[in-house]
XYZ file of C-alpha atoms in Angstrom:
679
model
C -45.523 5.362 26.105
C -46.049 4.541 29.785
C -43.238 5.149 32.258
C -44.508 2.681 34.861
C -47.092 -0.122 34.846
C -48.469 -2.418 37.527
C -48.803 -6.133 36.718
C -51.931 -7.481 38.427
C -50.917 -11.124 38.309
C -48.330 -13.661 39.434
C -46.225 -16.550 38.133
C -44.873 -16.894 34.638
C -47.207 -14.374 32.983
C -46.162 -11.636 35.420
C -42.501 -12.440 34.682
C -43.283 -12.484 30.949
C -44.882 -9.026 30.988
C -42.083 -7.638 33.151
C -39.449 -8.847 30.662
C -41.000 -6.985 27.725
C -41.606 -3.857 29.817
C -37.959 -3.860 30.909
C -36.800 -4.172 27.304
C -38.976 -1.173 26.417
C -37.641 0.918 29.306
C -40.895 0.763 31.300
C -40.682 0.379 35.087
C -42.838 -2.334 36.643
C -44.698 -2.848 39.910
C -45.546 -6.340 41.182
C -48.342 -7.253 43.575
C -48.049 -10.291 45.812
C -49.917 -12.350 48.379
C -48.662 -13.836 51.632
C -47.755 -17.013 49.726
C -45.750 -15.127 47.093
C -43.520 -12.824 49.142
C -40.366 -14.434 47.693
C -41.809 -15.398 44.305
C -39.959 -14.841 41.046
C -42.396 -12.244 39.733
C -41.710 -10.082 42.796
C -37.976 -10.220 42.089
C -38.527 -9.558 38.357
C -40.192 -6.170 38.926
C -38.738 -2.842 40.056
C -41.186 -2.486 42.949
C -43.626 -4.743 44.793
C -46.745 -4.143 46.882
C -48.310 -6.635 49.293
C -52.064 -6.980 48.718
C -53.309 -9.685 51.090
C -53.592 -13.326 52.049
C -52.723 -16.458 50.119
C -56.263 -17.171 48.915
C -56.955 -15.386 45.577
C -60.097 -13.835 47.076
C -57.869 -12.182 49.689
C -55.293 -10.865 47.218
C -55.251 -11.225 43.425
C -59.031 -10.834 43.152
C -59.203 -7.697 45.333
C -60.008 -4.930 42.868
C -59.734 -2.074 45.365
C -56.401 -3.266 46.753
C -54.851 -3.585 43.293
C -56.114 -0.190 42.109
C -54.829 1.373 45.332
C -51.429 -0.284 44.818
C -51.227 1.196 41.324
C -52.090 4.700 42.516
C -49.763 4.428 45.508
C -46.827 3.360 43.321
C -47.443 5.969 40.618
C -48.217 3.433 37.887
C -50.050 4.809 34.866
C -51.504 1.537 33.631
C -52.342 -1.992 34.791
C -51.594 -5.165 32.846
C -53.932 -7.942 34.072
C -52.109 -10.933 32.545
C -54.500 -13.860 32.177
C -56.830 -15.447 34.719
C -57.769 -13.654 37.943
C -59.204 -10.212 36.968
C -58.089 -10.183 33.331
C -61.642 -10.547 31.995
C -63.427 -8.752 34.808
C -65.635 -5.901 33.616
C -65.752 -4.284 37.069
C -61.947 -4.257 37.267
C -61.614 -2.562 33.877
C -64.201 0.025 34.951
C -62.445 0.596 38.284
C -59.170 1.257 36.462
C -60.841 3.827 34.203
C -62.528 5.551 37.144
C -59.165 5.782 38.928
C -57.514 7.368 35.884
C -55.517 4.232 35.111
C -55.191 2.626 31.682
C -56.386 -0.965 31.599
C -54.048 -2.791 29.203
C -56.798 -4.701 27.489
C -60.221 -4.148 25.968
C -62.737 -1.727 27.423
C -65.303 -2.797 29.998
C -68.035 -2.768 27.362
C -66.218 -5.313 25.161
C -65.420 -7.513 28.166
C -69.063 -7.472 29.161
C -70.211 -8.234 25.620
C -67.954 -11.288 25.306
C -67.687 -12.248 28.978
C -71.112 -13.861 29.168
C -71.023 -16.651 26.627
C -74.786 -16.668 26.118
C -74.902 -12.975 25.205
C -71.738 -13.278 23.127
C -73.293 -16.040 21.043
C -76.355 -13.912 20.422
C -74.072 -11.154 19.107
C -72.158 -13.605 16.945
C -75.378 -14.914 15.473
C -76.249 -11.346 14.481
C -72.765 -10.980 12.925
C -73.324 -14.195 10.872
C -70.584 -16.118 12.690
C -71.451 -19.893 12.720
C -72.701 -21.231 16.084
C -73.028 -24.713 17.606
C -76.693 -25.648 18.228
C -77.577 -24.977 21.860
C -79.379 -22.943 24.522
C -77.913 -19.575 25.554
C -80.889 -18.050 27.363
C -81.380 -16.371 30.737
C -83.754 -18.943 32.264
C -81.529 -20.962 34.599
C -84.097 -23.179 36.301
C -82.640 -26.707 36.517
C -85.747 -28.364 35.072
C -85.773 -25.907 32.162
C -82.089 -26.497 31.440
C -82.679 -30.250 31.572
C -85.518 -29.841 29.059
C -83.222 -27.862 26.735
C -80.565 -30.567 26.976
C -83.188 -33.211 26.159
C -84.284 -31.136 23.155
C -80.722 -30.666 21.839
C -79.908 -34.363 22.241
C -77.106 -36.103 24.158
C -74.218 -35.854 24.618
C -74.404 -32.186 25.640
C -71.845 -29.810 27.062
C -72.666 -27.646 30.096
C -70.467 -24.533 30.210
C -70.201 -21.658 32.671
C -71.492 -18.604 30.854
C -68.908 -16.327 32.467
C -66.118 -18.881 32.470
C -63.006 -20.146 30.787
C -60.018 -22.402 31.385
C -62.163 -25.537 31.573
C -63.764 -24.491 34.867
C -67.507 -24.971 35.224
C -67.636 -27.362 32.270
C -69.032 -30.897 32.066
C -69.908 -33.345 29.300
C -73.197 -35.161 29.998
C -73.787 -38.446 28.183
C -77.327 -39.290 29.338
C -80.360 -37.529 30.889
C -79.994 -39.168 34.291
C -76.593 -37.532 34.856
C -77.647 -34.011 33.903
C -78.801 -32.479 37.203
C -75.773 -33.637 39.222
C -73.388 -32.329 36.538
C -75.310 -29.042 36.403
C -75.040 -28.531 40.162
C -71.287 -29.196 40.085
C -70.799 -26.776 37.162
C -72.752 -24.053 38.921
C -70.756 -24.415 42.144
C -67.457 -24.294 40.294
C -68.580 -21.357 38.133
C -69.790 -19.384 41.131
C -66.500 -19.836 42.968
C -64.298 -19.122 39.940
C -66.205 -16.291 38.250
C -68.798 -15.030 40.721
C -71.584 -16.059 38.324
C -73.163 -19.519 38.230
C -75.126 -19.101 34.980
C -74.522 -21.791 32.347
C -75.317 -22.518 28.726
C -76.063 -25.847 27.073
C -74.637 -26.942 23.716
C -74.542 -30.006 21.553
C -71.278 -31.822 22.222
C -69.466 -31.918 18.888
C -67.987 -35.320 18.023
C -64.291 -35.550 17.038
C -63.892 -31.811 17.681
C -60.745 -29.809 17.146
C -60.179 -26.696 19.226
C -58.732 -24.024 16.943
C -58.409 -20.393 17.966
C -57.517 -17.204 16.124
C -55.324 -14.499 17.641
C -56.796 -11.066 16.911
C -55.511 -7.571 17.604
C -57.312 -4.247 17.272
C -56.320 -0.652 17.968
C -58.148 2.586 18.715
C -57.699 3.734 15.108
C -60.162 1.247 13.616
C -57.651 -1.376 12.529
C -58.157 -5.070 13.331
C -55.991 -7.982 12.175
C -55.614 -11.696 12.866
C -52.237 -13.313 13.551
C -53.034 -16.795 12.245
C -54.356 -19.684 14.287
C -53.385 -22.121 17.027
C -54.525 -25.711 17.468
C -55.313 -26.411 21.131
C -57.007 -29.793 20.770
C -54.808 -31.783 23.182
C -56.620 -31.277 26.479
C -57.319 -32.898 29.845
C -60.125 -31.800 32.155
C -61.175 -29.495 29.275
C -57.931 -27.571 29.789
C -55.270 -27.177 27.132
C -52.048 -29.134 27.462
C -50.245 -28.780 24.114
C -50.780 -25.977 21.589
C -49.259 -25.445 18.161
C -49.242 -22.927 15.351
C -50.156 -23.011 12.588
C -52.898 -25.645 12.929
C -51.932 -28.795 10.972
C -54.106 -29.813 8.046
C -55.993 -26.539 7.570
C -56.493 -25.402 3.994
C -55.559 -21.860 3.043
C -59.212 -21.117 2.301
C -60.413 -22.301 5.721
C -57.601 -20.436 7.484
C -58.696 -17.205 5.793
C -62.394 -17.859 6.513
C -61.703 -18.412 10.202
C -59.456 -15.338 10.355
C -62.098 -13.156 8.743
C -64.797 -14.548 11.062
C -62.593 -13.760 14.060
C -62.069 -10.185 12.904
C -65.827 -9.835 12.357
C -66.404 -11.080 15.905
C -63.958 -8.519 17.313
C -65.431 -5.675 15.288
C -68.947 -6.613 16.464
C -68.037 -5.469 19.990
C -65.630 -2.623 19.037
C -62.750 -4.621 20.445
C -59.370 -3.068 21.336
C -56.156 -4.914 22.209
C -55.233 -8.602 22.156
C -57.983 -11.194 22.078
C -58.592 -14.758 21.015
C -61.619 -16.008 19.148
C -62.048 -19.713 19.824
C -63.730 -22.080 17.396
C -64.812 -25.677 17.710
C -64.119 -27.516 14.450
C -66.187 -30.596 13.618
C -64.386 -33.245 11.534
C -65.867 -35.991 9.402
C -64.010 -38.543 7.312
C -60.244 -38.694 7.531
C -57.925 -36.572 9.643
C -55.827 -33.707 8.339
C -56.255 -32.021 4.984
C -58.500 -34.841 3.730
C -61.051 -34.301 6.523
C -64.303 -32.457 6.003
C -64.346 -29.581 8.503
C -66.933 -27.106 9.730
C -66.075 -24.442 12.281
C -68.359 -22.892 14.908
C -67.827 -19.931 17.228
C -67.253 -21.098 20.792
C -66.163 -18.041 22.784
C -63.859 -15.054 22.816
C -61.187 -14.644 25.468
C -60.749 -10.926 26.029
C -57.120 -11.149 27.107
C -53.738 -12.548 26.222
C -53.736 -16.346 26.154
C -51.398 -18.746 27.948
C -50.368 -20.087 24.544
C -49.518 -16.732 22.935
C -45.778 -17.632 22.619
C -46.438 -19.998 19.687
C -47.968 -17.089 17.775
C -44.964 -14.943 18.686
C -42.665 -17.673 17.388
C -44.260 -18.037 13.937
C -44.747 -14.271 13.435
C -41.565 -12.975 15.082
C -43.666 -10.453 17.046
C -43.852 -9.572 20.741
C -47.562 -9.556 21.580
C -47.038 -7.936 24.985
C -45.255 -5.053 23.248
C -48.232 -4.774 20.890
C -50.547 -4.675 23.919
C -48.570 -1.870 25.517
C -48.407 0.173 22.316
C -52.120 -0.192 21.578
C -53.030 0.682 25.187
C -50.864 3.800 24.884
C -52.916 4.871 21.844
C -50.495 3.876 19.107
C -51.725 2.220 15.881
C -51.034 -1.445 15.179
C -47.430 -1.859 13.983
C -48.432 -3.950 10.925
C -51.280 -4.291 8.442
C -52.840 -7.682 7.695
C -50.877 -8.095 4.460
C -47.584 -7.454 6.298
C -47.983 -10.281 8.824
C -46.043 -13.419 7.919
C -46.082 -16.995 9.210
C -42.707 -18.757 9.351
C -42.064 -22.323 10.460
C -43.948 -24.260 13.114
C -44.147 -23.753 16.898
C -45.400 -26.016 19.701
C -45.965 -25.216 23.371
C -46.185 -27.772 26.181
C -47.626 -26.777 29.534
C -45.567 -28.202 32.385
C -47.892 -28.671 35.342
C -47.634 -29.927 38.903
C -50.035 -32.829 38.595
C -50.341 -36.622 38.570
C -51.401 -37.811 35.089
C -51.877 -41.402 36.263
C -54.216 -40.216 39.036
C -56.650 -38.396 36.759
C -54.331 -35.365 36.618
C -54.786 -34.516 40.275
C -52.869 -31.308 41.057
C -49.773 -31.716 43.194
C -47.983 -29.511 45.678
C -44.517 -29.487 47.181
C -41.095 -27.861 47.036
C -39.015 -27.969 43.861
C -35.894 -29.546 45.329
C -34.495 -30.025 41.806
C -35.451 -27.771 38.884
C -33.387 -28.173 35.739
C -34.380 -26.409 32.536
C -33.370 -27.154 28.929
C -30.816 -25.054 27.114
C -32.266 -21.868 25.663
C -31.711 -20.593 22.159
C -32.023 -17.146 20.624
C -34.872 -16.326 18.254
C -33.718 -18.129 15.109
C -35.481 -20.590 12.781
C -34.919 -23.257 15.467
C -35.402 -22.118 19.063
C -36.170 -23.360 22.542
C -37.944 -20.990 24.938
C -38.843 -21.633 28.570
C -41.332 -19.303 30.296
C -41.685 -19.818 34.039
C -42.247 -18.066 37.332
C -40.480 -20.429 39.728
C -36.956 -21.446 40.662
C -35.281 -24.293 42.487
C -36.590 -24.247 46.042
C -39.941 -22.658 45.133
C -43.076 -23.987 46.810
C -45.941 -25.100 44.588
C -48.914 -24.169 46.762
C -52.540 -25.325 46.625
C -53.837 -21.772 46.217
C -53.181 -21.187 42.528
C -53.202 -22.913 39.162
C -51.003 -25.995 38.712
C -49.055 -24.465 35.784
C -45.316 -24.422 36.559
C -43.827 -23.426 33.208
C -44.319 -23.337 29.450
C -41.843 -24.954 27.075
C -42.012 -23.520 23.556
C -40.052 -24.655 20.504
C -39.941 -23.235 16.984
C -38.662 -25.186 14.001
C -38.672 -24.903 10.244
C -41.547 -27.415 10.098
C -43.680 -29.551 12.409
C -41.332 -32.548 12.267
C -38.366 -30.497 13.480
C -40.478 -28.811 16.155
C -41.566 -32.220 17.467
C -37.950 -33.380 17.756
C -36.909 -30.155 19.482
C -39.728 -30.365 21.994
C -39.042 -33.988 22.887
C -35.325 -33.263 23.386
C -36.100 -30.205 25.511
C -38.578 -32.129 27.679
C -35.927 -34.807 28.219
C -33.694 -32.058 29.660
C -36.435 -30.780 31.993
C -36.021 -32.265 35.472
C -38.491 -31.596 38.305
C -38.036 -33.289 41.675
C -40.025 -32.661 44.830
C -43.400 -32.330 43.172
C -45.195 -34.609 40.732
C -45.268 -33.292 37.164
C -46.561 -34.182 33.711
C -43.199 -33.917 31.893
C -42.943 -37.617 30.991
C -46.630 -37.696 30.075
C -46.037 -34.843 27.612
C -43.249 -36.880 25.996
C -45.635 -39.827 25.753
C -48.179 -37.619 23.961
C -45.594 -36.323 21.478
C -44.520 -39.872 20.664
C -48.060 -41.199 20.250
C -49.149 -42.071 16.694
C -52.129 -39.702 16.823
C -50.091 -36.628 17.728
C -47.110 -37.503 15.566
C -49.402 -37.877 12.529
C -51.477 -34.798 13.476
C -54.655 -36.846 13.961
C -55.958 -34.212 16.340
C -59.162 -33.842 18.332
C -60.049 -33.221 21.966
C -60.372 -36.975 22.606
C -56.742 -37.690 21.675
C -55.636 -38.438 25.244
C -58.514 -40.831 25.820
C -58.011 -42.486 22.424
C -54.305 -43.044 23.091
C -54.769 -43.966 26.749
C -52.980 -47.364 26.585
C -49.853 -45.667 25.178
C -49.925 -42.618 27.443
C -50.496 -43.998 30.930
C -48.482 -46.393 33.050
C -45.662 -46.444 30.536
C -42.192 -47.351 31.755
C -39.615 -45.930 29.324
C -36.912 -47.155 31.692
C -37.409 -50.900 32.189
C -37.430 -52.268 35.750
C -34.032 -53.919 35.287
C -32.449 -50.613 34.204
C -34.212 -48.884 37.108
C -32.614 -51.474 39.399
C -29.214 -50.822 37.829
C -29.456 -47.084 38.492
C -30.697 -47.698 42.035
C -27.793 -50.037 42.778
C -25.172 -47.718 41.289
C -26.577 -44.645 43.049
C -26.718 -46.478 46.386
C -23.134 -47.691 46.139
C -21.845 -44.254 45.175
C -23.672 -42.595 48.078
C -22.304 -45.177 50.499
C -18.768 -44.579 49.259
C -19.169 -40.840 49.775
C -20.735 -41.192 53.217
C -18.237 -43.589 54.744
C -14.552 -43.476 55.435
C -12.559 -46.149 53.622
C -12.638 -48.454 56.622
C -13.734 -52.055 55.868
C -15.285 -52.382 59.345
C -17.609 -49.350 58.930
C -18.750 -49.992 55.384
C -22.395 -50.928 54.730
C -21.683 -52.768 51.487
C -21.025 -56.176 53.103
C -17.300 -56.179 52.288
C -15.306 -59.087 53.682
C -11.877 -60.507 53.124
C -12.800 -63.482 50.945
C -15.519 -64.896 48.657
C -18.519 -63.053 47.257
C -21.544 -61.501 48.895
C -25.059 -60.640 47.805
C -27.411 -57.709 48.506
C -31.089 -57.464 47.727
C -32.640 -54.215 46.505
C -36.440 -53.868 46.741
C -38.278 -50.991 45.086
C -41.607 -49.997 43.573
C -42.505 -48.387 40.263
C -46.051 -47.056 40.574
C -47.988 -49.968 42.159
C -45.596 -52.747 41.118
C -42.887 -54.075 43.419
C -39.576 -55.460 42.152
C -36.537 -57.135 43.644
C -32.992 -57.266 42.281
C -29.870 -58.998 43.567
C -26.341 -57.609 43.418
C -23.368 -59.905 43.917
C -19.732 -58.834 44.214
C -16.409 -59.696 45.819
C -12.938 -58.354 46.457
C -12.226 -58.143 42.728
C -14.599 -55.157 42.466
C -16.742 -56.790 39.775
C -20.503 -56.371 40.154
C -23.183 -58.663 38.795
C -26.864 -57.688 38.804
C -29.668 -60.246 38.574
C -33.384 -59.624 38.221
C -35.684 -62.454 37.284
C -34.183 -64.247 34.298
C -31.982 -61.269 33.400
C -28.422 -61.228 34.697
C -25.304 -59.388 33.663
C -22.210 -57.497 34.722
C -22.634 -53.928 35.947
C -20.139 -51.085 35.847
C -20.737 -47.381 36.398
C -19.166 -43.956 36.611
C -20.629 -40.812 38.180
C -20.071 -37.245 36.957
C -22.020 -34.688 39.021
C -25.630 -35.966 38.898
C -25.043 -38.025 35.742
C -24.627 -41.778 36.062
C -23.044 -43.624 33.131
C -23.927 -47.324 33.309
C -22.908 -50.374 31.341
C -25.104 -53.372 32.043
C -24.568 -56.601 30.166
C -22.647 -54.731 27.375
C -25.450 -52.137 26.922
C -24.787 -48.501 27.932
C -27.206 -45.885 29.257
C -26.704 -42.514 30.971
C -29.130 -40.624 33.166
C -29.390 -37.800 35.680
C -30.271 -39.338 39.037
C -31.617 -37.461 42.066
C -32.638 -38.770 45.490
C -35.574 -37.156 47.269
C -36.350 -38.824 50.589
C -37.272 -42.423 49.832
C -37.753 -41.748 46.126
C -35.165 -41.968 43.390
C -35.781 -39.972 40.210
C -34.128 -41.049 36.961
C -34.059 -38.815 33.866
C -32.640 -40.398 30.718
C -32.977 -39.688 26.983
C -35.364 -42.668 26.845
C -37.631 -41.124 29.454
C -38.057 -40.521 33.175
C -38.928 -42.862 35.991
C -39.508 -42.533 39.731
C -38.759 -45.347 42.176
C -40.012 -45.748 45.706
C -37.334 -47.333 47.883
C -38.252 -48.358 51.427
C -35.390 -48.771 53.859
C -36.511 -51.629 56.113
C -34.046 -50.628 58.862
C -35.260 -47.017 58.895
C -38.886 -48.163 59.320
C -38.293 -50.980 61.793
C -41.033 -51.149 64.402
C -43.481 -48.926 62.520
C -47.136 -49.939 62.460
C -48.454 -51.119 59.102
C -50.760 -48.699 57.260
C -54.352 -48.681 58.506
C -56.477 -50.221 55.774
C -59.551 -48.365 57.047
C -57.910 -44.983 56.571
C -58.900 -42.719 53.657
C -56.765 -39.626 53.208
C -56.878 -36.494 51.069
C -54.985 -37.009 47.781
C -54.066 -33.304 47.677
C -54.283 -30.159 49.841
C -57.609 -28.383 49.475
C -60.963 -27.450 50.977
C -63.731 -29.930 51.754
C -66.778 -28.785 49.813
C -69.144 -31.558 50.830
C -69.541 -35.082 52.133
C -72.008 -37.224 50.216
C -72.287 -39.832 52.992
C -72.860 -40.049 56.742
C -71.531 -42.482 59.371
C -73.334 -45.781 59.055
C -74.059 -45.391 55.324
C -73.322 -48.363 53.121
C -71.283 -47.471 50.010
C -70.307 -49.248 46.810
C -67.106 -49.207 44.784
C -66.763 -46.014 42.728
C -69.419 -44.119 44.700
C -68.620 -40.433 45.316
C -67.998 -39.950 49.038
C -66.759 -36.347 49.187
C -65.837 -33.385 46.996
C -62.638 -31.385 47.532
C -61.685 -28.088 45.887
C -58.003 -27.633 45.018
C -56.229 -25.303 42.616
C -59.575 -23.804 41.541
C -61.040 -27.181 40.470
C -63.446 -29.651 42.066
C -62.301 -33.239 42.667
C -64.543 -36.131 43.682
C -63.250 -38.691 46.197
C -64.639 -42.149 45.420
C -64.789 -45.366 47.358
C -62.205 -48.044 46.480
C -64.669 -50.831 47.301
C -67.930 -51.859 48.941
C -68.278 -51.213 52.656
C -69.656 -49.038 55.463
C -68.719 -45.477 56.520
C -67.465 -45.512 60.123
C -66.662 -41.833 60.768
C -66.238 -38.387 59.143
C -63.190 -36.547 60.493
C -63.731 -33.114 58.914
C -66.651 -30.827 58.088
C -67.543 -28.971 54.856
C -65.458 -25.806 54.579
C -62.437 -27.252 56.415
C -58.980 -26.985 54.863
C -57.147 -30.304 54.629
C -53.542 -31.128 53.857
C -52.351 -33.861 51.536
C -52.417 -37.212 53.338
C -54.716 -36.101 56.166
C -57.357 -38.645 57.070
C -60.812 -37.589 55.808
C -62.986 -40.485 56.984
C -62.831 -44.147 57.858
C -64.393 -47.048 55.987
C -64.941 -50.635 56.918
C -64.508 -52.452 53.620
C -66.107 -55.793 52.912
C -63.786 -58.777 53.053
C -61.615 -58.909 49.951
C -61.962 -55.192 49.220
C -59.093 -52.891 48.226
C -57.291 -50.917 50.941
C -59.371 -47.843 51.735
C -56.365 -45.562 51.620
C -56.174 -46.144 47.866
C -59.301 -44.049 47.207
C -59.309 -42.251 43.891
C -60.172 -38.662 43.077
């Protein structure tokens, strides 16, 4: 076994690999960029080597720098994690040439599966079912358009060298094809260094089901059951579970055998995932008619590997290390067991109600759910951040992974919802409440799964307010009064609460939830009794604070929540759900100029890729005005209304911060404020 390994990655996966290596008595070496000097993965390892600037191209994608760091530190092997160089043939070759063990498949297998078009040709030869499509080398736009027309719309354009939803677009009609193709090729070239694409028929009501495979250097290859990864946004997975609900034993075995055949076809070694698209007709679940097709093979460990570890009781990173060291697989196929049900939720820094735009900021509050040991019912939290960490624009938006394991799917669902309720992030927008909304949706609860679930359940998932405005007002009032008591001496002449020696007084509290503004009135007197009124609702209010927990009783109903203030925002986390209020202090902003309605600002930090307009151009509502790249994805900035472009304030290639003005519009009379542009 190795004595020391280098982990060529960052974030939660680097921490995850380091934890297993430490348990096995293996020393670890971290690599880090300028942005990650104080990151958790640096602290989790025994040594750390600086490899360059914050941009991935200046650090985590520098093959020579990483190989040199391994040799300099005396590491014998390199674990690539996932993303970055994990599926890079040249990196695997460079490791071998330097006398280092690449903890993953050989360069030949990566090459064979790395280009989706070539991989599908191999799978066809191995009799693995394929989706109808074009996987050829001719990449002329007019030729690709002709192939899409031949296949029939809708079609899916996919980066041949890609993964993780990057360089992927669904095209509904011929007129949209060339623009989508150009965007895919740009994104693919930046993410993978290869802009080649393939075209496939877009399967209707598809499920995304993948098989975990493992092979050693002794000719053994097994599958460790399957994972359902159908809940996705932006073609990226959001919730994964194992085993896949509604699969028959026969289909599970067929898919497992097909996955093993795919791995054997390229002499695969190590951990890999064979991904299938499953077409459904008829009902959902076991009653549905299903047909599976090979989609791609990821030649690395997957983000969602913990759900497989939960149902099998195995440590897949340990298996990776043992196989890379030349040991045989620890178990035969007939010795691998599946117990219970596991679900993983990806906690990301993003804004679900703004088309999942990635978010940045400092984690001023970071509270995690209680952990449990590996028993039939467990809660596991994999992360690479801590309270005070900065979520930067340079890397993926993934903050953490919350994994639960129960005796069955129903128990796992309850565990996950409870654990998400205990997960509090303040300082950066997150998808935690959105994940709870998904779990509670009828489609997910009943396992009616396909990749369109989020769109199908849109009315239930977006703009939900689990804490009603009147309860939000109650928490705001109670929190404000408590903070005022703490901040002031008990002097009636210096209090801000309007105290006087007789009668009752009233205070108005104005706040916003999303785009809606509310007003509540609090009345009280010397007797210390509070009464809250909001619209037609009115009732007595009493409260007690313990640490960050506020216990309220409003109009005989009780509710408790953790409440945190962050600037002019108040964040409320209750068992019912979470809510964020915007509270504007009129005194603090006295004399400030009103927002400029002709101002359009960047919705996130990133790089300007292109402007689609010039000063003087007339634009219409919804028209794409610019494209920004952030967190390895492209985002289109669209016009909020009809009008004329007055000025462009940046140039393509410029870095922009969140909120910086990009350009100015003169909107037609009656148009929406320009600073509400969408991305």
